[in-house]
Amino acid sequence: MATGKASEIILEVRNLRKYFPITKGFIFQKQVGAVKAVDDVSFFIRTGETLGLVGESGCGKTTTGRVILRLMEPTAGDAVFEGRSIFSLHKEELRLMRRNLQIIFQDPYSSLNPRMTVGDIVGEPLEIHNLARGKDKVRRVQELLEVVGLSPYHANRYPHEFSGGQRQRIGIARALAVNPKLIICDEPVSALDVSIQAQVLNLLEDLQKEFGLTYLFIAHDLSVVKHISDRVAVMYLGKIVEVCPVEEIFANPQHPYTEALLSAVPIPDPGMRRERIILPGDVPSPSNPPKGCRFHTRCLYAVESCRVNEPPMVDVADGHYVACPVQPFKHQRSKAAVLKTPA
């Protein structure tokens, strides 16, 4: 896969793998297999852009984000941030690097310590990285709360006194505390009401413009991804199957799995409907993925070569990469799966 101009790239992930061992035995445990949660994933993010990483639950999106930050150790591969390998950093080097790399967690309830006040939660990164203490820390915490739409007096309250949307704003303030360059947003709005989702998404966009942030935005809701992303990477069973600009993926999806995902996006118009693509079978086990293309067991256009050879990522247009060898079959289906008015 081409990676564009190196000077524009802030993060490049190369052949990332994360396997979780399957063991057998009570005392003398023996590894008998592995869950291949992330298997040979590569992508890049340019400075100041948002890359949406989408796919159904269990495809490896969250694991990818956490491995990049080394909240989990990788099995293989590399993640290069501003020319430095994250996976080769020692403890102190990694601590310093984490000032530039932060995460917003999915669950705004379990991600905040219920025994700490909001001021302590947001101010803790400032102390860990020796950025502010005492009155300076208090002042900085108040500024951060105002930036995310909360009041300074909220600093003395505890997380249980806030709604889900307010808690997520606290999580965003904590991520912003150390002035990061890249934030991994791990489904930050999936646990929120729809009306609150829009507020949080608008806040993230405003913060990106104000502070020049770069986002890896993990989600399973394509309508959310369309609102905030510049490019989209579609993930299935531990692998990325399509990457392209966000407008292109909605106008001209090139992978059958992407097409099926788009057909499930609801349309906010009772007079219109979309032809649903119902995929046969179930998602295979990541501990024993199919040979060849991992999607061939559910694909409507699979040919014999799909069952044998794993398709490479190919540039089918300007910056539109797809791992699917049966483009002509799919194009016919794409033209059929359009909006229709019910009879």
XYZ file of C-alpha atoms in Angstrom:
343
model
C 0.000 0.000 0.000
C 1.336 3.409 -0.872
C 1.904 5.729 2.052
C 1.963 9.167 0.446
C 4.556 11.750 1.326
C 6.542 10.799 4.393
C 6.611 14.398 5.631
C 2.798 14.406 5.877
C 2.505 11.178 7.845
C 2.258 11.342 11.628
C 1.539 7.632 12.249
C 2.296 4.605 10.115
C 1.284 1.104 11.170
C 3.172 -1.700 9.457
C 2.076 -5.356 9.383
C 0.636 -5.163 12.896
C -0.308 -8.437 14.566
C -1.809 -9.191 17.958
C -2.465 -12.826 18.851
C -3.950 -13.972 22.141
C -2.754 -17.458 23.130
C -5.216 -20.308 23.727
C -3.887 -22.573 26.451
C -4.832 -26.010 27.696
C -4.067 -27.646 31.025
C -4.540 -26.601 34.658
C -0.994 -26.728 36.058
C 1.291 -27.136 33.063
C -0.442 -24.908 30.562
C 0.366 -25.509 26.930
C -0.504 -23.209 24.056
C -2.731 -25.023 21.605
C -3.699 -22.115 19.378
C -4.146 -18.363 19.158
C -6.926 -15.853 18.630
C -5.736 -13.698 15.736
C -7.426 -10.473 16.812
C -5.256 -8.282 14.558
C -3.486 -9.988 11.687
C -1.149 -8.099 9.349
C -2.767 -4.649 9.501
C -1.112 -1.673 7.765
C -2.295 1.918 7.391
C -1.120 5.501 7.825
C -2.580 8.749 9.136
C -1.565 12.184 7.898
C -1.086 15.109 10.227
C -4.362 16.861 11.018
C -6.689 14.297 9.432
C -9.173 11.812 10.870
C -8.970 8.170 9.830
C -12.145 6.242 10.604
C -11.604 2.562 11.441
C -14.901 0.696 11.031
C -16.177 -2.845 11.209
C -18.535 -5.059 13.176
C -17.958 -5.937 16.822
C -15.052 -8.305 17.382
C -13.165 -7.473 14.171
C -10.127 -6.094 16.047
C -10.661 -2.319 15.912
C -10.211 -1.593 19.620
C -7.311 -4.036 19.907
C -5.565 -2.201 17.066
C -5.877 1.124 18.863
C -4.678 -0.228 22.197
C -1.712 -2.036 20.690
C -0.602 1.155 18.924
C -0.511 2.879 22.330
C 1.129 -0.190 23.878
C -1.690 -0.644 26.343
C -1.267 -4.157 24.939
C 2.040 -5.463 23.667
C 2.109 -6.430 19.968
C 2.850 -9.897 18.667
C 4.580 -8.543 15.555
C 4.766 -5.507 13.312
C 5.564 -1.888 14.013
C 3.921 1.475 14.644
C 5.983 4.522 13.705
C 5.031 7.905 15.186
C 6.810 10.910 13.695
C 9.631 8.687 12.496
C 10.113 6.785 15.790
C 9.087 3.199 16.422
C 6.672 3.087 19.376
C 7.314 -0.605 19.962
C 11.070 -0.166 20.403
C 10.814 2.518 23.115
C 11.990 1.813 26.649
C 9.875 2.616 29.703
C 10.939 6.244 30.172
C 10.940 6.946 26.430
C 7.427 5.531 26.182
C 6.256 7.713 29.083
C 7.514 10.799 27.266
C 5.985 9.629 23.981
C 2.574 9.280 25.634
C 2.363 13.046 25.949
C 1.765 13.000 22.196
C -0.495 9.927 22.088
C -3.739 9.799 24.064
C -6.974 7.816 24.036
C -10.663 8.511 24.644
C -12.317 5.334 25.903
C -15.661 3.958 24.780
C -17.390 3.691 28.161
C -17.662 7.063 29.935
C -18.705 5.276 33.133
C -15.983 2.678 33.738
C -13.154 4.842 32.319
C -13.363 7.399 35.168
C -12.259 6.558 38.714
C -15.372 6.972 40.923
C -13.187 7.771 43.962
C -11.503 10.767 42.343
C -12.952 14.213 41.752
C -13.098 15.555 38.218
C -10.288 17.964 39.081
C -8.072 15.057 40.169
C -8.967 12.996 37.080
C -8.160 15.771 34.610
C -5.190 17.022 36.615
C -3.497 13.646 37.104
C -1.794 13.646 33.655
C -0.413 17.125 34.413
C 1.339 15.796 37.516
C 2.527 12.559 35.904
C 4.216 14.491 33.093
C 5.393 17.336 35.387
C 3.445 19.948 33.432
C 1.683 21.733 36.282
C 1.226 21.504 40.042
C -0.560 23.433 42.752
C -2.379 26.554 41.605
C -1.118 26.153 38.046
C -2.708 22.709 37.879
C -6.014 24.008 39.255
C -6.020 26.818 36.705
C -5.189 24.459 33.847
C -7.938 22.013 34.888
C -10.489 24.825 34.926
C -9.391 25.899 31.448
C -9.712 22.357 30.124
C -13.201 21.949 31.560
C -14.290 25.173 29.881
C -12.773 24.036 26.571
C -14.938 20.876 26.562
C -18.120 22.734 27.569
C -18.166 22.179 31.332
C -18.031 24.725 34.163
C -14.922 25.235 36.331
C -16.873 24.455 39.517
C -17.451 20.924 38.192
C -13.843 20.181 39.187
C -14.944 19.477 42.780
C -17.621 16.950 41.815
C -17.386 13.179 41.375
C -18.116 11.237 38.148
C -21.419 9.772 39.425
C -22.873 13.306 39.538
C -22.656 13.669 35.746
C -24.590 12.339 32.773
C -22.988 10.074 30.156
C -22.341 12.942 27.769
C -20.750 15.044 30.511
C -18.574 12.128 31.578
C -17.327 11.721 28.036
C -16.444 15.424 27.999
C -14.403 14.809 31.145
C -12.607 11.974 29.349
C -11.888 14.296 26.429
C -10.528 16.954 28.813
C -8.232 14.349 30.381
C -6.930 13.372 26.935
C -6.304 17.033 26.061
C -4.465 17.803 29.299
C -0.989 16.966 27.974
C -1.445 18.704 24.590
C -1.302 15.525 22.462
C -0.813 15.402 18.711
C -2.723 12.173 18.074
C -5.829 10.939 19.894
C -7.279 7.467 19.441
C -11.050 7.783 19.827
C -12.309 4.308 20.751
C -16.015 4.473 19.876
C -16.393 7.647 21.974
C -20.093 8.180 21.173
C -21.467 4.629 20.898
C -22.668 4.617 24.539
C -24.428 7.997 24.234
C -27.895 9.086 23.123
C -28.166 10.221 19.507
C -28.662 13.893 20.410
C -25.619 13.794 22.696
C -23.588 11.992 20.031
C -23.933 14.985 17.714
C -22.748 17.373 20.447
C -19.670 15.269 21.237
C -18.803 14.828 17.542
C -19.070 18.572 16.970
C -16.866 19.134 20.015
C -14.211 16.754 18.660
C -14.252 18.557 15.299
C -13.922 21.955 16.973
C -11.022 20.740 19.110
C -9.290 19.312 16.051
C -9.446 22.677 14.300
C -8.403 24.626 17.400
C -5.477 22.453 18.481
C -4.448 20.814 15.186
C -5.240 17.311 16.435
C -5.045 14.066 14.489
C -7.624 11.340 15.173
C -7.854 7.606 14.725
C -11.630 7.327 15.092
C -12.803 3.782 15.847
C -16.505 3.124 15.275
C -19.058 0.654 13.977
C -21.607 3.300 12.965
C -20.896 4.413 9.401
C -23.128 7.481 9.690
C -20.924 8.717 12.546
C -17.777 8.002 10.542
C -19.176 9.923 7.570
C -19.677 12.982 9.760
C -16.152 13.201 11.198
C -13.665 11.256 9.032
C -11.462 12.273 6.111
C -10.612 8.686 5.135
C -12.072 5.331 6.148
C -10.458 1.927 6.705
C -12.851 -1.033 6.785
C -11.821 -3.983 8.955
C -13.064 -7.571 8.864
C -11.871 -10.449 11.066
C -8.548 -8.851 11.958
C -7.687 -7.480 8.518
C -8.262 -4.225 6.662
C -10.138 -4.892 3.419
C -10.692 -1.369 2.051
C -9.236 2.123 2.558
C -10.337 5.282 0.769
C -11.607 8.856 1.215
C -14.890 8.991 3.105
C -16.913 10.354 0.172
C -15.643 7.561 -2.067
C -16.627 4.771 0.289
C -20.236 5.943 0.349
C -20.425 6.683 -3.369
C -18.422 3.744 -4.735
C -17.709 0.887 -2.265
C -15.410 -1.687 -3.835
C -15.465 -4.539 -1.291
C -18.532 -6.776 -0.779
C -18.236 -6.430 3.004
C -18.201 -2.624 2.783
C -21.229 -2.825 0.528
C -23.103 -4.938 3.069
C -22.236 -2.541 5.884
C -23.509 0.430 3.893
C -26.770 -1.345 3.072
C -27.507 -1.546 6.816
C -27.163 2.207 7.419
C -30.636 3.581 8.257
C -32.025 6.415 6.137
C -33.697 9.320 7.975
C -36.548 9.465 5.474
C -39.683 7.289 5.856
C -40.373 7.600 2.137
C -37.107 5.974 1.125
C -35.546 2.598 1.726
C -32.267 0.893 0.913
C -32.017 -2.606 -0.463
C -30.474 -4.669 2.331
C -27.698 -7.135 1.600
C -28.085 -10.091 3.954
C -24.799 -11.934 4.354
C -25.103 -15.711 4.669
C -23.581 -17.618 7.583
C -21.808 -16.333 10.663
C -18.498 -14.569 11.223
C -15.741 -17.230 11.366
C -13.724 -17.690 14.526
C -10.581 -15.506 14.714
C -8.802 -18.505 16.238
C -9.336 -20.452 13.008
C -9.851 -17.936 10.178
C -10.609 -19.224 6.664
C -7.789 -19.652 4.180
C -7.565 -17.228 1.288
C -9.857 -14.233 1.599
C -11.334 -14.206 5.083
C -14.636 -12.946 3.759
C -15.145 -15.652 1.124
C -17.336 -17.832 3.405
C -19.990 -15.068 3.415
C -19.279 -13.323 0.110
C -21.928 -13.283 -2.612
C -19.302 -13.022 -5.370
C -16.573 -15.408 -4.190
C -14.731 -17.422 -6.856
C -12.400 -20.382 -6.467
C -9.271 -18.234 -6.166
C -10.817 -16.431 -3.171
C -10.785 -19.709 -1.239
C -7.087 -20.290 -1.928
C -5.246 -16.996 -2.274
C -5.361 -14.071 0.091
C -6.018 -10.974 -2.060
C -3.502 -8.120 -1.737
C -4.476 -4.484 -1.275
C -4.691 -2.929 -4.728
C -5.089 0.735 -5.684
C -8.219 0.706 -7.867
C -8.464 4.498 -8.027
C -6.596 7.502 -6.680
C -5.991 6.499 -3.060
C -8.758 3.876 -3.042
C -7.308 0.552 -1.881
C -9.256 -2.695 -1.777
C -8.455 -6.364 -1.154
C -10.932 -7.997 -3.552
C -10.237 -9.647 -6.925
C -13.872 -9.736 -8.135
C -14.503 -6.046 -8.881
C -16.722 -6.510 -12.003
C -19.230 -8.712 -10.141
C -19.462 -6.231 -7.335
C -19.964 -3.223 -9.522
C -23.183 -4.740 -10.860
C -24.434 -5.229 -7.328
C -23.472 -1.693 -6.284
C -25.667 -0.188 -8.985
C -28.590 -2.324 -7.824
C -28.266 -1.462 -4.127
C -29.507 2.094 -4.486
C -32.170 4.099 -2.683
C -35.660 3.263 -3.809
C -39.080 4.680 -3.105
C -41.486 2.020 -1.782
C -44.358 1.200 -4.101
